[in-house]
mmCIF file of C-alpha atoms and ligand atoms in Angstrom:
data_model
loop_
_atom_site.group_PDB
_atom_site.id
_atom_site.type_symbol
_atom_site.label_atom_id
_atom_site.label_comp_id
_atom_site.label_asym_id
_atom_site.label_seq_id
_atom_site.Cartn_x
_atom_site.Cartn_y
_atom_site.Cartn_z
ATOM 1 C CA MET A 1 -1.137 13.375 20.580
ATOM 2 C CA ASP A 2 2.472 14.580 20.213
ATOM 3 C CA ASP A 3 3.985 11.211 19.570
ATOM 4 C CA GLU A 4 4.177 9.843 16.107
ATOM 5 C CA PHE A 5 3.538 6.195 15.938
ATOM 6 C CA GLN A 6 3.994 3.789 13.094
ATOM 7 C CA ILE A 7 1.753 0.859 12.526
ATOM 8 C CA PRO A 8 3.210 -1.883 10.396
ATOM 9 C CA VAL A 9 0.739 -3.156 7.825
ATOM 10 C CA SER A 10 1.775 -6.214 5.883
ATOM 11 C CA LEU A 11 0.326 -6.614 2.426
ATOM 12 C CA PRO A 12 0.107 -10.008 0.764
ATOM 13 C CA LEU A 13 2.158 -10.829 -2.346
ATOM 14 C CA ASP A 14 1.057 -13.321 -4.964
ATOM 15 C CA SER A 15 2.995 -16.580 -5.323
ATOM 16 C CA ASP A 16 5.493 -14.928 -7.720
ATOM 17 C CA GLY A 17 6.260 -12.152 -5.226
ATOM 18 C CA PHE A 18 4.219 -9.401 -6.910
ATOM 19 C CA LEU A 19 2.316 -6.659 -5.075
ATOM 20 C CA ARG A 20 -0.991 -5.312 -6.422
ATOM 21 C CA ARG A 21 -0.973 -1.595 -7.237
ATOM 22 C CA GLU A 22 -3.468 0.908 -8.557
ATOM 23 C CA CYS A 23 -2.536 3.759 -10.877
ATOM 24 C CA PRO A 24 -3.649 7.164 -9.520
ATOM 25 C CA SER A 25 -4.044 8.429 -13.116
ATOM 26 C CA CYS A 26 -5.943 5.704 -14.991
ATOM 27 C CA GLU A 27 -7.154 3.903 -11.823
ATOM 28 C CA ARG A 28 -6.404 0.505 -13.323
ATOM 29 C CA GLU A 29 -4.659 -2.232 -11.385
ATOM 30 C CA PHE A 30 -1.376 -3.936 -12.142
ATOM 31 C CA LYS A 31 1.345 -5.496 -9.997
ATOM 32 C CA TRP A 32 4.987 -4.741 -9.503
ATOM 33 C CA PHE A 33 7.683 -7.027 -8.244
ATOM 34 C CA SER A 34 8.304 -6.605 -4.535
ATOM 35 C CA HIS A 35 12.055 -6.711 -3.992
ATOM 36 C CA ALA A 36 13.493 -7.768 -0.667
ATOM 37 C CA GLU A 37 14.812 -4.805 1.307
ATOM 38 C CA ASP A 38 18.456 -5.738 0.764
ATOM 39 C CA ASP A 39 18.022 -6.646 -2.922
ATOM 40 C CA GLU A 40 20.828 -4.956 -4.879
ATOM 41 C CA ASN A 41 18.853 -5.291 -8.111
ATOM 42 C CA ALA A 42 16.037 -3.087 -6.846
ATOM 43 C CA GLU A 43 15.824 0.297 -8.526
ATOM 44 C CA LEU A 44 15.573 3.143 -6.023
ATOM 45 C CA VAL A 45 13.410 5.795 -7.612
ATOM 46 C CA ALA A 46 11.266 8.656 -6.351
ATOM 47 C CA GLN A 47 8.531 7.978 -8.888
ATOM 48 C CA TYR A 48 7.176 5.135 -10.962
ATOM 49 C CA PHE A 49 5.528 5.025 -14.371
ATOM 50 C CA CYS A 50 2.212 3.254 -14.790
ATOM 51 C CA PRO A 51 2.753 0.199 -17.054
ATOM 52 C CA LEU A 52 -0.756 0.689 -18.455
ATOM 53 C CA CYS A 53 -0.984 4.433 -19.238
ATOM 54 C CA GLY A 54 2.640 5.563 -18.846
ATOM 55 C CA VAL A 55 1.848 8.415 -16.438
ATOM 56 C CA ALA A 56 4.314 8.841 -13.553
ATOM 57 C CA ALA A 57 3.436 9.330 -9.877
ATOM 58 C CA GLY A 58 5.333 9.400 -6.572
ATOM 59 C CA SER A 59 6.437 6.039 -5.198
ATOM 60 C CA ASP A 60 3.838 6.057 -2.408
ATOM 61 C CA SER A 61 0.761 6.924 -4.470
ATOM 62 C CA TRP A 62 -0.037 3.480 -5.819
ATOM 63 C CA TRP A 63 -2.256 1.995 -3.101
ATOM 64 C CA THR A 64 -5.336 0.099 -4.203
ATOM 65 C CA HIS A 65 -8.665 0.906 -2.552
ATOM 66 C CA ALA A 66 -8.556 -2.404 -0.713
ATOM 67 C CA GLN A 67 -5.043 -1.750 0.606
ATOM 68 C CA LEU A 68 -5.976 1.719 1.869
ATOM 69 C CA GLU A 69 -9.057 0.379 3.583
ATOM 70 C CA TYR A 70 -7.043 -2.409 5.094
ATOM 71 C CA GLY A 71 -4.298 -0.016 6.192
ATOM 72 C CA PHE A 72 -6.744 2.370 7.841
ATOM 73 C CA GLY A 73 -8.509 -0.544 9.487
ATOM 74 C CA SER A 74 -5.270 -1.963 10.880
ATOM 75 C CA ALA A 75 -4.118 1.438 12.071
ATOM 76 C CA SER A 76 -7.420 2.282 13.702
ATOM 77 C CA GLY A 77 -7.009 -0.120 16.620
ATOM 78 C CA ALA A 78 -3.751 1.578 17.579
ATOM 79 C CA ILE A 79 -5.221 5.046 17.066
ATOM 80 C CA ASP A 80 -8.237 4.111 19.152
ATOM 81 C CA GLN A 81 -5.971 3.030 21.996
ATOM 82 C CA ALA A 82 -3.867 6.198 21.754
ATOM 83 C CA VAL A 83 -6.993 8.367 21.891
ATOM 84 C CA GLN A 84 -8.245 6.558 24.960
ATOM 85 C CA ASP A 85 -4.829 6.832 26.634
ATOM 86 C CA SER A 86 -4.583 10.557 26.047
ATOM 87 C CA LEU A 87 -8.148 11.091 27.251
ATOM 88 C CA ALA A 88 -7.369 9.105 30.384
ATOM 89 C CA ASP A 89 -4.308 11.328 30.929
ATOM 90 C CA ALA A 90 -6.344 14.471 30.398
ATOM 91 C CA PHE A 91 -8.931 13.395 32.941
ATOM 92 C CA LYS A 92 -6.358 12.370 35.545
ATOM 93 C CA GLY A 93 -5.807 15.905 36.808
ATOM 94 C CA ILE A 94 -9.483 16.727 37.207
ATOM 95 C CA LYS A 95 -10.946 16.079 40.635
ATOM 96 C CA GLY A 96 -14.093 14.070 40.776
ATOM 97 C CA MET A 97 -13.928 13.085 37.130
ATOM 98 C CA LYS A 98 -13.345 9.517 36.195
ATOM 99 C CA LEU A 99 -13.032 8.077 32.733
ATOM 100 C CA GLU A 100 -14.413 4.600 32.441
ATOM 101 C CA PRO A 101 -12.341 2.316 30.280
ATOM 102 C CA ASN A 102 -14.086 1.320 27.046
ATOM 103 C CA SER A 103 -16.416 4.239 27.367
ATOM 104 C CA SER A 104 -18.223 5.814 24.442
ATOM 105 C CA PHE A 105 -15.023 7.710 23.575
ATOM 106 C CA SER A 106 -13.919 4.657 21.659
ATOM 107 C CA LEU A 107 -13.838 5.294 17.927
ATOM 108 C CA ASP A 108 -14.986 1.739 17.383
ATOM 109 C CA PHE A 109 -13.381 0.709 14.103
ATOM 110 C CA GLU A 110 -13.851 -2.691 12.657
ATOM 111 C CA THR A 111 -10.806 -4.899 12.395
ATOM 112 C CA PRO A 112 -10.387 -5.722 8.720
ATOM 113 C CA ALA A 113 -10.162 -9.219 7.316
ATOM 114 C CA ALA A 114 -6.749 -10.123 5.910
ATOM 115 C CA LEU A 115 -6.221 -9.308 2.247
ATOM 116 C CA VAL A 116 -5.784 -12.174 -0.191
ATOM 117 C CA GLU A 117 -3.698 -11.828 -3.351
ATOM 118 C CA PRO A 118 -4.871 -14.005 -6.255
ATOM 119 C CA ASP A 119 -2.426 -15.194 -8.935
ATOM 120 C CA ASP A 120 -3.960 -13.261 -11.806
ATOM 121 C CA MET A 121 -2.393 -11.153 -14.605
ATOM 122 C CA VAL A 122 0.624 -11.928 -16.793
ATOM 123 C CA ILE A 123 4.289 -11.031 -16.266
ATOM 124 C CA VAL A 124 5.893 -8.602 -18.718
ATOM 125 C CA GLU A 125 9.563 -7.681 -18.512
ATOM 126 C CA PRO A 126 10.802 -4.341 -19.886
ATOM 127 C CA PRO A 127 13.998 -4.847 -21.959
ATOM 128 C CA CYS A 128 15.423 -1.581 -20.554
ATOM 129 C CA HIS A 129 14.914 -2.635 -16.917
ATOM 130 C CA PRO A 130 14.638 -6.458 -16.848
ATOM 131 C CA ASN A 131 15.044 -6.449 -13.046
ATOM 132 C CA GLU A 132 11.707 -4.686 -12.705
ATOM 133 C CA PRO A 133 9.060 -6.977 -14.209
ATOM 134 C CA VAL A 134 5.405 -6.053 -13.812
ATOM 135 C CA LYS A 135 2.163 -7.984 -14.078
ATOM 136 C CA VAL A 136 -0.631 -6.498 -16.162
ATOM 137 C CA PRO A 137 -4.097 -7.722 -17.174
ATOM 138 C CA GLU A 138 -3.829 -10.074 -20.145
ATOM 139 C CA ALA A 139 -5.675 -7.651 -22.444
ATOM 140 C CA SER A 140 -2.984 -5.004 -21.805
ATOM 141 C CA ALA A 141 0.039 -7.307 -22.034
ATOM 142 C CA GLU A 142 0.920 -6.600 -25.677
ATOM 143 C CA ARG A 143 2.269 -3.138 -24.992
ATOM 144 C CA ALA A 144 3.342 -1.774 -21.656
ATOM 145 C CA PHE A 145 5.409 1.021 -20.154
ATOM 146 C CA CYS A 146 8.532 0.482 -18.066
ATOM 147 C CA LEU A 147 7.840 1.115 -14.381
ATOM 148 C CA ILE A 148 11.219 2.802 -13.908
ATOM 149 C CA CYS A 149 11.872 4.898 -17.025
ATOM 150 C CA GLY A 150 8.460 5.010 -18.711
ATOM 151 C CA ALA A 151 9.744 3.615 -22.038
ATOM 152 C CA GLN A 152 7.066 1.784 -24.002
ATOM 153 C CA PHE A 153 7.842 -1.773 -25.028
ATOM 154 C CA ALA A 154 6.143 -4.631 -26.837
ATOM 155 C CA ALA A 155 5.921 -7.705 -24.681
HETATM 156 ZN ZN1 ZN B 1 -2.190 4.345 -15.330
HETATM 157 ZN ZN1 ZN B 2 13.073 1.068 -18.300
#
């Protein structure tokens, strides 16, 4: 497979527009506000700080287990098709060989059920970056770290 292909995976937001995230360091879940793509208030950063433990990680390392599973599941249908297509191409040039469609070459992934985002957790707003509110479990809402600069604040 030489061609790169992108599979769009849409993740659900809760009714306040927050996306569930999981910290790669403390492995606890929180949510950050999902800005629209053209939102001028969105902070463009290469890394985020965990609101719960304050440890920073790259902006694409915050997937929850459920989101990764869902993403792989959604991608697998497209990958499956691409594998079958390239196998069919490979067999085309060989005389006397015929690849049956839907043969046992199929990787046979299951299509995942859509994710549902419940309205749990409480909103905390860092005074240093009020445009970047986060949602944390109620037990952790008293003190949190700013997603953008890592400053600790009392909510
Ligand atoms: Zn953490
Ligand atoms: Zn901040």
